[in-house]
CSV table of C-alpha atoms and ligand atoms in Angstrom, one decimal:
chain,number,residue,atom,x,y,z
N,96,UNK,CA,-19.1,3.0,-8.3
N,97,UNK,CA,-16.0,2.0,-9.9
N,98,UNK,CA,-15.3,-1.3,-9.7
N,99,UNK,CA,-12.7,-4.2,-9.0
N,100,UNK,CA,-13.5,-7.6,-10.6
N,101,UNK,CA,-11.5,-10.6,-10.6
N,102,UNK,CA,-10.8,-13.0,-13.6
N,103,UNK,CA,-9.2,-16.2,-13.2
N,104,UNK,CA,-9.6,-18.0,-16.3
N,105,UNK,CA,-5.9,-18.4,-17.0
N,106,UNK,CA,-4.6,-19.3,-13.7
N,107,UNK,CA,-5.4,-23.1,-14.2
N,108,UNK,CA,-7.7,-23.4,-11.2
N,109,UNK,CA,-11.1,-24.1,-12.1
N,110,UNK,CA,-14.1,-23.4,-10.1
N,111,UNK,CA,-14.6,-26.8,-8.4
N,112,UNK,CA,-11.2,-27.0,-7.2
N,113,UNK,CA,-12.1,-23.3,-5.3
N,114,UNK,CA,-15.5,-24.4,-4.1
N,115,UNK,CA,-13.8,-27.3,-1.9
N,116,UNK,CA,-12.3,-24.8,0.2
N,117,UNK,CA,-16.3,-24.1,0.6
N,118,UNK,CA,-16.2,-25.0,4.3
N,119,UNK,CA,-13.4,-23.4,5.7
N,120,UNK,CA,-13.7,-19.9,4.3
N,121,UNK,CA,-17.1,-19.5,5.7
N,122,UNK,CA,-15.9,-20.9,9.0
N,123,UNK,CA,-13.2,-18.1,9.0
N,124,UNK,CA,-15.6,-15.4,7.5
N,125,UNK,CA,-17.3,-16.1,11.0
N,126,UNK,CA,-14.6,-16.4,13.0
N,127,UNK,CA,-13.4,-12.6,11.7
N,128,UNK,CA,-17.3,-11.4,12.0
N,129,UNK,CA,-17.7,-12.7,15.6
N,130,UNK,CA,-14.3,-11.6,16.9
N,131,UNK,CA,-14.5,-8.1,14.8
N,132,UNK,CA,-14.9,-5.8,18.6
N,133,UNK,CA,-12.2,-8.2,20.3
N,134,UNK,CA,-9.8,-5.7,21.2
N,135,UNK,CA,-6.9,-8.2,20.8
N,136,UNK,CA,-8.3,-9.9,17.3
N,137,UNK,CA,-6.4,-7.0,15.4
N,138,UNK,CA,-9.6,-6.8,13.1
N,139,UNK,CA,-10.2,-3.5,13.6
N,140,UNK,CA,-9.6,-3.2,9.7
N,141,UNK,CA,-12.6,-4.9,8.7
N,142,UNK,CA,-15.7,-2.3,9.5
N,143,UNK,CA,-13.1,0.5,9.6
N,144,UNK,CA,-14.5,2.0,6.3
N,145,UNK,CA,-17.5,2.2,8.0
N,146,UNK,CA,-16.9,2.7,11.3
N,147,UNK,CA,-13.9,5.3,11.7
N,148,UNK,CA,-13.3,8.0,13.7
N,149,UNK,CA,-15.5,10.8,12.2
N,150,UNK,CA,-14.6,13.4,14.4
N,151,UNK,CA,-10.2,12.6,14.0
N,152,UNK,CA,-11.7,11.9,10.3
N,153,UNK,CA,-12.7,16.1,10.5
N,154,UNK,CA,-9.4,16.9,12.6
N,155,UNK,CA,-7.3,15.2,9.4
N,156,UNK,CA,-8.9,17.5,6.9
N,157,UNK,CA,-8.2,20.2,8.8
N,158,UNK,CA,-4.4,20.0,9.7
N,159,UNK,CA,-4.3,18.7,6.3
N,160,UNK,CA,-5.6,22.2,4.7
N,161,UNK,CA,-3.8,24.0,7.6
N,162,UNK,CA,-0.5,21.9,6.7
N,163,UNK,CA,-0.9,23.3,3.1
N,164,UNK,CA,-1.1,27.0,3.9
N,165,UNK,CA,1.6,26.9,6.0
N,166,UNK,CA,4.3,24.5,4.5
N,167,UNK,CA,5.9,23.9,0.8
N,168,UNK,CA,7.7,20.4,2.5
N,169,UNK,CA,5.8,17.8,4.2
N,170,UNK,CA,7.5,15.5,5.1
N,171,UNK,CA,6.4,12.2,6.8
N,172,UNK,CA,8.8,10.0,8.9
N,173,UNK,CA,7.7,6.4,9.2
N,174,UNK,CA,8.7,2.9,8.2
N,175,UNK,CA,7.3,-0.4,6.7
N,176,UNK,CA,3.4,-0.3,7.8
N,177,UNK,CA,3.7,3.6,9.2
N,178,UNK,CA,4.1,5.0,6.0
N,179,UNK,CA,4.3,2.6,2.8
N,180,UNK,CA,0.3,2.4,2.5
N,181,UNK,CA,0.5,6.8,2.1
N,182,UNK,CA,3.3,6.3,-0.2
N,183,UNK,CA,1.4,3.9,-2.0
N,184,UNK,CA,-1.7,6.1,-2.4
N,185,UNK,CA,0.0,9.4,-2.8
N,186,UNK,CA,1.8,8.1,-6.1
N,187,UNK,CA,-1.0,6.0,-7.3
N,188,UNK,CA,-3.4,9.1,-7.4
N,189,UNK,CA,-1.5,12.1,-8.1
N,190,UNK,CA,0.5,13.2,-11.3
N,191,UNK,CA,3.9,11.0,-12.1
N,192,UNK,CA,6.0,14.2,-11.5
N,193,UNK,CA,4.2,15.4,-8.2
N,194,UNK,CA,7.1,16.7,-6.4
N,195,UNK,CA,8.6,18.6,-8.8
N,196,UNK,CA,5.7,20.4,-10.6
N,197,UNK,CA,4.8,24.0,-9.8
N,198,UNK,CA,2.8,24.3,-6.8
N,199,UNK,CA,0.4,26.5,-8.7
N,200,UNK,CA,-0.3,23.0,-10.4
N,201,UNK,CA,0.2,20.8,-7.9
N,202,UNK,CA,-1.8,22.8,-5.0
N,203,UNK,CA,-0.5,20.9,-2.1
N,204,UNK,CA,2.9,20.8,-0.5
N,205,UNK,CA,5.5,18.4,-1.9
N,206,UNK,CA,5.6,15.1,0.0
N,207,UNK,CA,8.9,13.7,0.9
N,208,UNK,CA,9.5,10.4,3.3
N,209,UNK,CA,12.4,10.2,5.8
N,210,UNK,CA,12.7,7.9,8.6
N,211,UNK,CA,12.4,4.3,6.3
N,212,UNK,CA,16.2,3.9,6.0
N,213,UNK,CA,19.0,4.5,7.9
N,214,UNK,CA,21.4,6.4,5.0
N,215,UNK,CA,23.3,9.6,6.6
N,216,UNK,CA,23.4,10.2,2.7
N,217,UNK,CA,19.8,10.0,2.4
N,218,UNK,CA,19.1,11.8,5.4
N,219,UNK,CA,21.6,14.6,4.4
N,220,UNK,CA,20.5,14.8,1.0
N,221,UNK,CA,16.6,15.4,2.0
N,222,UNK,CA,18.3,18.5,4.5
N,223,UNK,CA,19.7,19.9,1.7
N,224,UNK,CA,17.0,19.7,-0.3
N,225,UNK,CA,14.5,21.5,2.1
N,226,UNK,CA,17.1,24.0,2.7
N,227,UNK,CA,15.1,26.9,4.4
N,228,UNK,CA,12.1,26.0,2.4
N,229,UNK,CA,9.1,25.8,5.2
N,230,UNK,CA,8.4,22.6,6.0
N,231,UNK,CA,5.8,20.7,8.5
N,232,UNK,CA,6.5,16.9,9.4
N,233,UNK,CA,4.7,13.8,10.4
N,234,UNK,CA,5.9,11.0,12.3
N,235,UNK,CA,4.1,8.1,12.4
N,236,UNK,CA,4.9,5.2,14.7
N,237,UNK,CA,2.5,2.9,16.7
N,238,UNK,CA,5.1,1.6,19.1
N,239,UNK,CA,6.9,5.0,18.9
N,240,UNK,CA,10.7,3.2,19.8
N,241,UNK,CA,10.8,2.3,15.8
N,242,UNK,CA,15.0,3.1,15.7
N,243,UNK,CA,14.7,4.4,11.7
N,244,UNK,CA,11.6,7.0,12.1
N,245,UNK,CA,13.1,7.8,16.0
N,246,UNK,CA,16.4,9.1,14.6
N,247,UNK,CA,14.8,10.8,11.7
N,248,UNK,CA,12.2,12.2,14.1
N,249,UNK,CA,15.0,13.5,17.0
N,250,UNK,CA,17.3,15.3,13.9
N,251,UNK,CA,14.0,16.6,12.2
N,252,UNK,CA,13.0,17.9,15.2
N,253,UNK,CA,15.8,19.7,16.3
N,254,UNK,CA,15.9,21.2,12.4
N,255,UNK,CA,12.3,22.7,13.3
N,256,UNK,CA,13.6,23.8,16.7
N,257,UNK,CA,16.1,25.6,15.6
N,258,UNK,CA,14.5,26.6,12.2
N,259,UNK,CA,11.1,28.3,14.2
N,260,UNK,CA,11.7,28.3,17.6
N,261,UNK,CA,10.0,25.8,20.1
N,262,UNK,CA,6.0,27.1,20.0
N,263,UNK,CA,6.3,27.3,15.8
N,264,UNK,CA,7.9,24.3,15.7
N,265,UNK,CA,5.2,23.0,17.8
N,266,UNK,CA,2.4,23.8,15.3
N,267,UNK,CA,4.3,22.5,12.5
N,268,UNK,CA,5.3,18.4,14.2
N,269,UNK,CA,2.2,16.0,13.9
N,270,UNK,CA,2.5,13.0,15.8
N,271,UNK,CA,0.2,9.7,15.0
N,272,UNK,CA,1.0,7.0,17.4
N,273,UNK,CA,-0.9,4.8,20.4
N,274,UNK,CA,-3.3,6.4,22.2
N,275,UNK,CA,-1.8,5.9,25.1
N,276,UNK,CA,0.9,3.9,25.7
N,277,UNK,CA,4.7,4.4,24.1
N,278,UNK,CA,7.8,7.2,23.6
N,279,UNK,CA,6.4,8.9,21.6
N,280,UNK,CA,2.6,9.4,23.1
N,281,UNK,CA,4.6,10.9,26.3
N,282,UNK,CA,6.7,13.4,24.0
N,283,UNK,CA,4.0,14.4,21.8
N,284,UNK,CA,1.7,15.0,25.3
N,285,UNK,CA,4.6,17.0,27.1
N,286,UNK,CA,5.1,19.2,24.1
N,287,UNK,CA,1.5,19.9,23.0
N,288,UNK,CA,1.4,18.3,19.8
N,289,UNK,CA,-1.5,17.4,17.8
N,290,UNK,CA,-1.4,13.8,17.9
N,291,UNK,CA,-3.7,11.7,15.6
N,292,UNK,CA,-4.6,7.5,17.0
N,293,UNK,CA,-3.3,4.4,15.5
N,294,UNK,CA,-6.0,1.9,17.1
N,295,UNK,CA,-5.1,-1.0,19.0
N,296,UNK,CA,-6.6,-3.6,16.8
N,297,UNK,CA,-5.2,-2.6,13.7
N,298,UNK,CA,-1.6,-3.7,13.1
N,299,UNK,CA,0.6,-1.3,10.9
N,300,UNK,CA,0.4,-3.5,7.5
N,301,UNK,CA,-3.4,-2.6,8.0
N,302,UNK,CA,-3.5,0.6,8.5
N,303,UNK,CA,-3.4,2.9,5.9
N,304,UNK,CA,-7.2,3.6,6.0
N,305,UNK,CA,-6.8,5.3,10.0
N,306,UNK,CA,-4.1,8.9,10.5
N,307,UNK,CA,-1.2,6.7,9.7
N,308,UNK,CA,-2.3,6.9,6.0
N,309,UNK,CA,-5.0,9.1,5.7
N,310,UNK,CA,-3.3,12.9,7.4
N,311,UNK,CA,-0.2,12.8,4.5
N,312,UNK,CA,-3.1,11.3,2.0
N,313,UNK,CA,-5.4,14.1,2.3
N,314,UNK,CA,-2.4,16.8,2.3
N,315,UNK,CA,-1.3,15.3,-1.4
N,316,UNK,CA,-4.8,16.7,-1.8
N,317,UNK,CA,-6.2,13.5,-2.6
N,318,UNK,CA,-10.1,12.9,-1.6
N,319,UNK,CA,-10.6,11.0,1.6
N,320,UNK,CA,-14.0,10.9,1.4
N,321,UNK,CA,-13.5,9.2,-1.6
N,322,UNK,CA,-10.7,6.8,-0.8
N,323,UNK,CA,-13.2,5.5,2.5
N,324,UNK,CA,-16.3,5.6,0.4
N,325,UNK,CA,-14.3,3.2,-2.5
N,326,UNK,CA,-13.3,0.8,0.6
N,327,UNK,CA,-17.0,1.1,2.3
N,328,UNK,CA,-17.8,-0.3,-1.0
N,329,UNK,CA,-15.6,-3.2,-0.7
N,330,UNK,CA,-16.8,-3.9,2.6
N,331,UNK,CA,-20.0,-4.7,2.0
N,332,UNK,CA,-19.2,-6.1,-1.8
N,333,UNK,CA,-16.4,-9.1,0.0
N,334,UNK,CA,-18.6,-9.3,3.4
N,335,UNK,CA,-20.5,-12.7,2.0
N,336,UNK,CA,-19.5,-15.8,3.5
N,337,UNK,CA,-20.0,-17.5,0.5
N,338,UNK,CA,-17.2,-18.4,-1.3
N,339,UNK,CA,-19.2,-18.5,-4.9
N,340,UNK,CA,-20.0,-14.7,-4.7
N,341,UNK,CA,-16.8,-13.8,-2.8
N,342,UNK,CA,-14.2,-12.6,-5.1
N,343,UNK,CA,-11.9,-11.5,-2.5
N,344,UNK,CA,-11.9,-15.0,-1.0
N,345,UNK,CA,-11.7,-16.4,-4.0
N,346,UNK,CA,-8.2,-14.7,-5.1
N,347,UNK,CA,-7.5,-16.1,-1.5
N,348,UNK,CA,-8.2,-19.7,-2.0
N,349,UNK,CA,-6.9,-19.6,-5.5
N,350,UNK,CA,-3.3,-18.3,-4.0
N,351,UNK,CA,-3.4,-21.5,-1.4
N,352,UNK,CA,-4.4,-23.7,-3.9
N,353,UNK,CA,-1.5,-22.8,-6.3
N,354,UNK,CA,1.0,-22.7,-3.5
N,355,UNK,CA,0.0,-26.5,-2.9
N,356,UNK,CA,1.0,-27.1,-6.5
N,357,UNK,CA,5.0,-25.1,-5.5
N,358,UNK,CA,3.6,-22.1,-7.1
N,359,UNK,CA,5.3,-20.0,-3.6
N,360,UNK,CA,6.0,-17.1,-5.2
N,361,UNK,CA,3.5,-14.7,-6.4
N,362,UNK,CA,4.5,-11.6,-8.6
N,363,UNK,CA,2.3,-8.8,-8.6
N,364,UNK,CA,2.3,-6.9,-12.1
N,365,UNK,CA,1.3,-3.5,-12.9
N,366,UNK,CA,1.2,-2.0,-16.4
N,367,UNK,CA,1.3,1.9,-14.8
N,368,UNK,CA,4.6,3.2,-13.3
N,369,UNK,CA,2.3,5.5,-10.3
N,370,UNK,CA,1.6,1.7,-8.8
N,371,UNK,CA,5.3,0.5,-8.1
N,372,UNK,CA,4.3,1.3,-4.1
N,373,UNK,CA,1.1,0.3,-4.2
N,374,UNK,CA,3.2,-3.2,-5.0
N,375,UNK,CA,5.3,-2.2,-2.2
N,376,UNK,CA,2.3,-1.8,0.2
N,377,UNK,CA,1.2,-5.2,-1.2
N,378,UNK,CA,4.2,-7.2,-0.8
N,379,UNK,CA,4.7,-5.9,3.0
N,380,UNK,CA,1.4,-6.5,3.9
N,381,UNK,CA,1.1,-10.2,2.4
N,382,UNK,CA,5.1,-11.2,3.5
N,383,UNK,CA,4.9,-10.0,6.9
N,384,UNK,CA,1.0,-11.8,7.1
N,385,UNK,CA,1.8,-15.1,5.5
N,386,UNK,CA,5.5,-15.3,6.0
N,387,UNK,CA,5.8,-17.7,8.6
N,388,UNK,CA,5.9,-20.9,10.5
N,389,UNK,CA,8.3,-21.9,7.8
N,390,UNK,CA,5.2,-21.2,5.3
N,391,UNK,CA,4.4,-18.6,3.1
N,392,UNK,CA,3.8,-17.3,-0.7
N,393,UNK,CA,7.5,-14.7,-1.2
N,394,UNK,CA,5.2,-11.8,-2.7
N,395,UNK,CA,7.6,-10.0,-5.2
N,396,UNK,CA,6.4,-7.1,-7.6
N,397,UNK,CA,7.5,-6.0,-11.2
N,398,UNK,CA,6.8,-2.8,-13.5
N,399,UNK,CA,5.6,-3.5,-16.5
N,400,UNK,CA,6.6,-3.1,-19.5
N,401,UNK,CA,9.9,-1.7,-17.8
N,402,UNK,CA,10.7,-4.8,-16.0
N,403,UNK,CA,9.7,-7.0,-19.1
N,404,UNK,CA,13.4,-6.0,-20.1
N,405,UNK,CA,14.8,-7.1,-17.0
N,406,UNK,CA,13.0,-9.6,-15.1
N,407,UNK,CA,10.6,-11.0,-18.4
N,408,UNK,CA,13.6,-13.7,-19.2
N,409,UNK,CA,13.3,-15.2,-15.7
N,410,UNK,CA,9.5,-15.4,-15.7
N,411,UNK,CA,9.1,-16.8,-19.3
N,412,UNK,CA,12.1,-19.5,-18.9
N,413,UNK,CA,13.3,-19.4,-15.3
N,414,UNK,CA,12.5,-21.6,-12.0
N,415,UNK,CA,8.7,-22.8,-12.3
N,416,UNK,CA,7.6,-21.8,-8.8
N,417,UNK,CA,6.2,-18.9,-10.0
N,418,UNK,CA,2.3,-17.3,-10.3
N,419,UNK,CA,1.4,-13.7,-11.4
N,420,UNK,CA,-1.4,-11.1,-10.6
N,421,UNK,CA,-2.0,-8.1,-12.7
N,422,UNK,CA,-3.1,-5.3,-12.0
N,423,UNK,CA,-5.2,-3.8,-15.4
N,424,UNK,CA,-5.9,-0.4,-15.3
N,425,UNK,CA,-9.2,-0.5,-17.9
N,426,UNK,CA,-9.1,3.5,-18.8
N,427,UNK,CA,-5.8,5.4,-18.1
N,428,UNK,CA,-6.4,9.0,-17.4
N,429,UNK,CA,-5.1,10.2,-20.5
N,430,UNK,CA,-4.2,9.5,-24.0
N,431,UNK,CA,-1.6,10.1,-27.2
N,432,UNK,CA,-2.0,9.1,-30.1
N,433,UNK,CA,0.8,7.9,-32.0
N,434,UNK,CA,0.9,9.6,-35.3
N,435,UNK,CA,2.2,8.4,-38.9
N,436,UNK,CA,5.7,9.3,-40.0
N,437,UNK,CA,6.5,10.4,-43.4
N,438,UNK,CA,9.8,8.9,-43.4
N,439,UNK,CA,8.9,5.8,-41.3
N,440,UNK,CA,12.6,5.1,-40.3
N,441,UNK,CA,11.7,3.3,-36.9
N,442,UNK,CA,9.3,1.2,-38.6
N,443,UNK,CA,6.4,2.6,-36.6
N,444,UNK,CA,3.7,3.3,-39.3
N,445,UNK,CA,1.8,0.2,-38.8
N,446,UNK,CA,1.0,2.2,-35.1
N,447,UNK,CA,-0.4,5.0,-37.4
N,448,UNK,CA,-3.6,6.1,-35.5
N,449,UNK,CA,-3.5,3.7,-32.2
N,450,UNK,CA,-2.9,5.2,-28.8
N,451,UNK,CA,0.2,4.6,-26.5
N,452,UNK,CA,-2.2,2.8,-23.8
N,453,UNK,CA,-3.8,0.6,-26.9
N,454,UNK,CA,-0.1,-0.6,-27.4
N,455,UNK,CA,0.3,-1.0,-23.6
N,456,UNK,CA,-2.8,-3.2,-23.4
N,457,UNK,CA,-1.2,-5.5,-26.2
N,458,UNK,CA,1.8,-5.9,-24.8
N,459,UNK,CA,-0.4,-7.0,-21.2
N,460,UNK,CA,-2.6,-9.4,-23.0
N,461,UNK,CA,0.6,-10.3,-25.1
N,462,UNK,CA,2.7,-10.9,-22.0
N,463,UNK,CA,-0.1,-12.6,-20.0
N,464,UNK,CA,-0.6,-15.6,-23.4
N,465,UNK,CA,3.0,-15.5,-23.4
N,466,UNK,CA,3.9,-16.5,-19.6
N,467,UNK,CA,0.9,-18.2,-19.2
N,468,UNK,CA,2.2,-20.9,-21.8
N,469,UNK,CA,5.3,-20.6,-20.2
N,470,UNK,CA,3.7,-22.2,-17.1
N,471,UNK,CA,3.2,-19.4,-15.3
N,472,UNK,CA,-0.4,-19.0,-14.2
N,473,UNK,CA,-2.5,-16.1,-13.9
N,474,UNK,CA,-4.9,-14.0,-11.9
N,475,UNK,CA,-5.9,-10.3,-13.5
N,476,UNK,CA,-7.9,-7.9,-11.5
N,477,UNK,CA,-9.5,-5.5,-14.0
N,478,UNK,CA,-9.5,-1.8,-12.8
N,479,UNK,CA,-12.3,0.5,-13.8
N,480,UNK,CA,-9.6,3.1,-13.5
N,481,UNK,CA,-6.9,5.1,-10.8
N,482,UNK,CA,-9.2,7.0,-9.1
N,483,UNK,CA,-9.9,7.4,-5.2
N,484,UNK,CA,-12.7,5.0,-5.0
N,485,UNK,CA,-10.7,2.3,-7.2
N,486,UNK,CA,-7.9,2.3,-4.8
N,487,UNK,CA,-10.0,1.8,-1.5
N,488,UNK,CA,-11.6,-0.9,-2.9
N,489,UNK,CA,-8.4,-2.2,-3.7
N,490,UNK,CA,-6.8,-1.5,-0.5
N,491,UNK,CA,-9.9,-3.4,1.3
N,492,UNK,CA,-9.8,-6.3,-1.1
N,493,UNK,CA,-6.4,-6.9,-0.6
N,494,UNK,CA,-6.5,-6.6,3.4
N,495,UNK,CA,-9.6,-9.0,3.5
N,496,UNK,CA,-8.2,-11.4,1.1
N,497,UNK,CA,-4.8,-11.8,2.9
N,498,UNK,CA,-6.2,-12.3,6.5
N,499,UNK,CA,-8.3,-14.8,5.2
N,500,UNK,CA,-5.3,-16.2,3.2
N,501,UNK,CA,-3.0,-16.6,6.0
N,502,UNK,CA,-5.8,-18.3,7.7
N,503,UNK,CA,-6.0,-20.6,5.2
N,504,UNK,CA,-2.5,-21.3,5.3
N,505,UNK,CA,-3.0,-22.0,8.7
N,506,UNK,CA,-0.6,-18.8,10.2
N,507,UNK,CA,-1.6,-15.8,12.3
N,508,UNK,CA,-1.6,-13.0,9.5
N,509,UNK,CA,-1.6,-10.2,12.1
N,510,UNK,CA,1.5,-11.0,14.2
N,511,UNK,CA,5.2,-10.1,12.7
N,512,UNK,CA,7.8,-12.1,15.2
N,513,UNK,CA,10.1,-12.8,12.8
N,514,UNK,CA,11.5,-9.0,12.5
N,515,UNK,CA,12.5,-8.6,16.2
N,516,UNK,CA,15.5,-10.9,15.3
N,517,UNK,CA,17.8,-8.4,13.2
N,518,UNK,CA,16.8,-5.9,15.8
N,519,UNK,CA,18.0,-7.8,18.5
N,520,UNK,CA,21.4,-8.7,16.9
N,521,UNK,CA,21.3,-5.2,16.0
N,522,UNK,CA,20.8,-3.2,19.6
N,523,UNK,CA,23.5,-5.6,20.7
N,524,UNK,CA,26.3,-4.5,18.3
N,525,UNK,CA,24.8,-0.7,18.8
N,526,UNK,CA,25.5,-1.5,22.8
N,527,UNK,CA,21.5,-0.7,23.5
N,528,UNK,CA,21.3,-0.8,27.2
N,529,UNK,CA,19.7,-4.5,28.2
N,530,UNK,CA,20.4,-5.8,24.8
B,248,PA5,O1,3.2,-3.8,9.9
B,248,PA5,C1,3.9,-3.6,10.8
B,248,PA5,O2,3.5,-3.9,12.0
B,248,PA5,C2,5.3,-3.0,10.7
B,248,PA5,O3,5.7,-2.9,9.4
B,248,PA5,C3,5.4,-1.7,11.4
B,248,PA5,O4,4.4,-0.9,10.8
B,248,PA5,C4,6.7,-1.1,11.3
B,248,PA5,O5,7.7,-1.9,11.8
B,248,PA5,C5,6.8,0.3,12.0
B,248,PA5,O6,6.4,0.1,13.3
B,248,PA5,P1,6.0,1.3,14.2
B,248,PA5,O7,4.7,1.9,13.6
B,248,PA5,O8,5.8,0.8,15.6
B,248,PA5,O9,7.1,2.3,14.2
């Protein structure tokens, strides 16, 4: 199995600083295993891998394959927790240039988001683009009254509609919502369309395991067996109480402990381009957990080495309230080798023979000495390599690590009140009825 491992030597916290939190991570561990089956605990994340819905599992695959014969466009409406986890996975595990590569190559439909902004441009642009090409759509919403996925949803609709006529267009809209409650359970039931479940205990920034991730996963193509056999993994790797054997509570207790010392922001760094929304899965999920009560790490993400020529000034010299986590990919899927130049104009000779991801793992370990003496500390989780397995395991770390983060940092990490408050302000100047 391919594996995850945590190394903290350069993030200044050393191993008896961690064990004091000794107590109260194994009080939590108990508090998540005893409330797992309370419906209104919102743990229904933490023996998902294990305990899904086999038979919606076997209804995914199917649309999924059905989706492909049927449709060069899929495109899946959805915002913040209803969609960022697939986009995350889709990029990290298929090729860079997905979208645009020939579908002999890519063998699955082209996977375009709508319904996470609220751009007429956008919107207009994506129309265009699909043209009359066929397309099928997801919309994913728990609460189903989202306003960005709703409006996308009602034009997209109306598109199909018009495009197919209402039984086609019937076959070709795939709702995942509530099972019973909400807007959009009573449209999808009236119209007849296959609707997949977004359980009750599992809140949107924790979801991407259940339909709301897995239906537009598995119609990239990507292995979903796979992706829930990496996070079963996970599950029983991080399901010790014991904080010495517990990596994923460890990475949580070392984040609290740094944020103690005005480390409050934490900047998650990749070294490959296909994780940039795997960062973006990552910062929602920790800032909408933690971010509260006045308390809270700000969870920021950067590209490197693209961003080392934008943001690398700030983190070497800027503000000192800042703590990195990398992300190493140990074997990259592929290789060049850089090759000598008889003329040697750019100077490049002395890379004669070495390989483009040999150069990229000097500039990490280069980067990592460099802001480390600049006082910023860091935590590296070494990847195996971008596969489907890595990635569950990763999504499962990450989930466990930030409940049981916010719980050290003494917030509820499955509640978001804070967003209602633009929306609010929002429905009023939109004259919303009781707003
Ligand atoms: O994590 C969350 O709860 C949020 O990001 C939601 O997923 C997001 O607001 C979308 O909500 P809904 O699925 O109800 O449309």
């Amino acid at each position: 199995m391919s594996n995850v491992k945590l190394d903290y030597k350069n993030s200044g916290i050393t191993d008896k600083e961690i064990m004091k939190y000794k107590e109260k991570v194994i009080k939590i561990h108990n508090e998540f295993n005893e409330n797992a089956n309370d419906e209104n605990a919102f743990l229904g994340w933490l023996h998902l891998p294990t305990n899904y819905d086999k038979k919606e599992f076997e209804r995914i695959k199917k649309a999924a394959k059905r989706i492909n014969k049927t449709s060069e466009i899929f495109v899946v409406i959805g915002i913040g927790g209803s969609y960022l986890g697939a986009r995350a996975v889709i990029q990290s595990l298929t090729n860079t240039f997905y979208n645009v590569l020939d579908k002999k190559k890519r063998k699955a439909p082209q996977i375009l988001y709508a319904g996470n902004n609220m751009s007429s441009d956008y919107l207009q642009d994506l129309i265009d683009y699909i043209g009359d090409k066929e397309i099928s759509i997801n919309v994913i919403s728990k609460s189903g009254t989202t306003t960005e996925p709703a409006i996308a949803f009602r034009i997209f609709r109306e598109i199909l509609e018009t495009k197919y006529g209402i039984e086609e267009a019937r076959k070709r809209i795939y709702v995942t919502t509530d099972k019973q409650k909400g807007a959009l359970r009573k449209l999808a039931e009236e119209e007849g369309y296959e609707t997949f479940v977004i359980p009750d205990n599992i809140g949107g920034r924790y979801s991407v395991l259940t339909a709301v991730g897995l239906l537009p996963i598995a119609t990239a193509g990507i292995d979903i067996e796979k992706l829930m056999k990496g996070a079963a993994y996970a599950e029983d790797k991080y399901s010790d109480g014991n904080l010495k054997y517990n990596d994923c509570y460890k990475y949580a207790v070392i984040r609290n402990i740094l944020y103690k010392l005005y480390k409050n922001t934490e900047i998650l760094v990749n070294y490959e381009p296909k994780l940039h929304y795997f960062t973006e899965w990552w910062k929602q999920l920790f800032g909408e957990s933690e971010g509260k009560d006045q308390l809270g790490i700000f969870p920021t993400g950067v590209d490197f080495t693209t961003d080392l020529h934008s943001m690398g000034q700030y983190i070497q010299q800027g503000r000192r309230n800042l703590f990195e986590t990398v992300i190493n990919v140990i074997e990259p899927k592929s290789d060049i080798i850089i090759k000598e130049d008889e003329d040697n104009i750019d100077g490049l000779n002395f890379l004669d023979g070495k390989t483009v991801s040999f150069v990229n793992k000097k500039a990490m370990e280069g980067t990592i000495e460099a802001h480390v003496e600049g006082d910023v500390p860091n935590i590296l989780l070494n990847l195996d390599r971008l596969d489907e397995e890595t990635i569950g395991h990763l999504i499962y770390f990450f989930e466990k690590a930030c409940a049981m983060s916010g719980k050290i940092l003494g917030v509820n990490p499955f509640d978001q009140p804070g967003v209602e408050a633009y929306k609010k302000k929002m429905f009023k100047l939109l004259g919303k009825p009781g707003y």
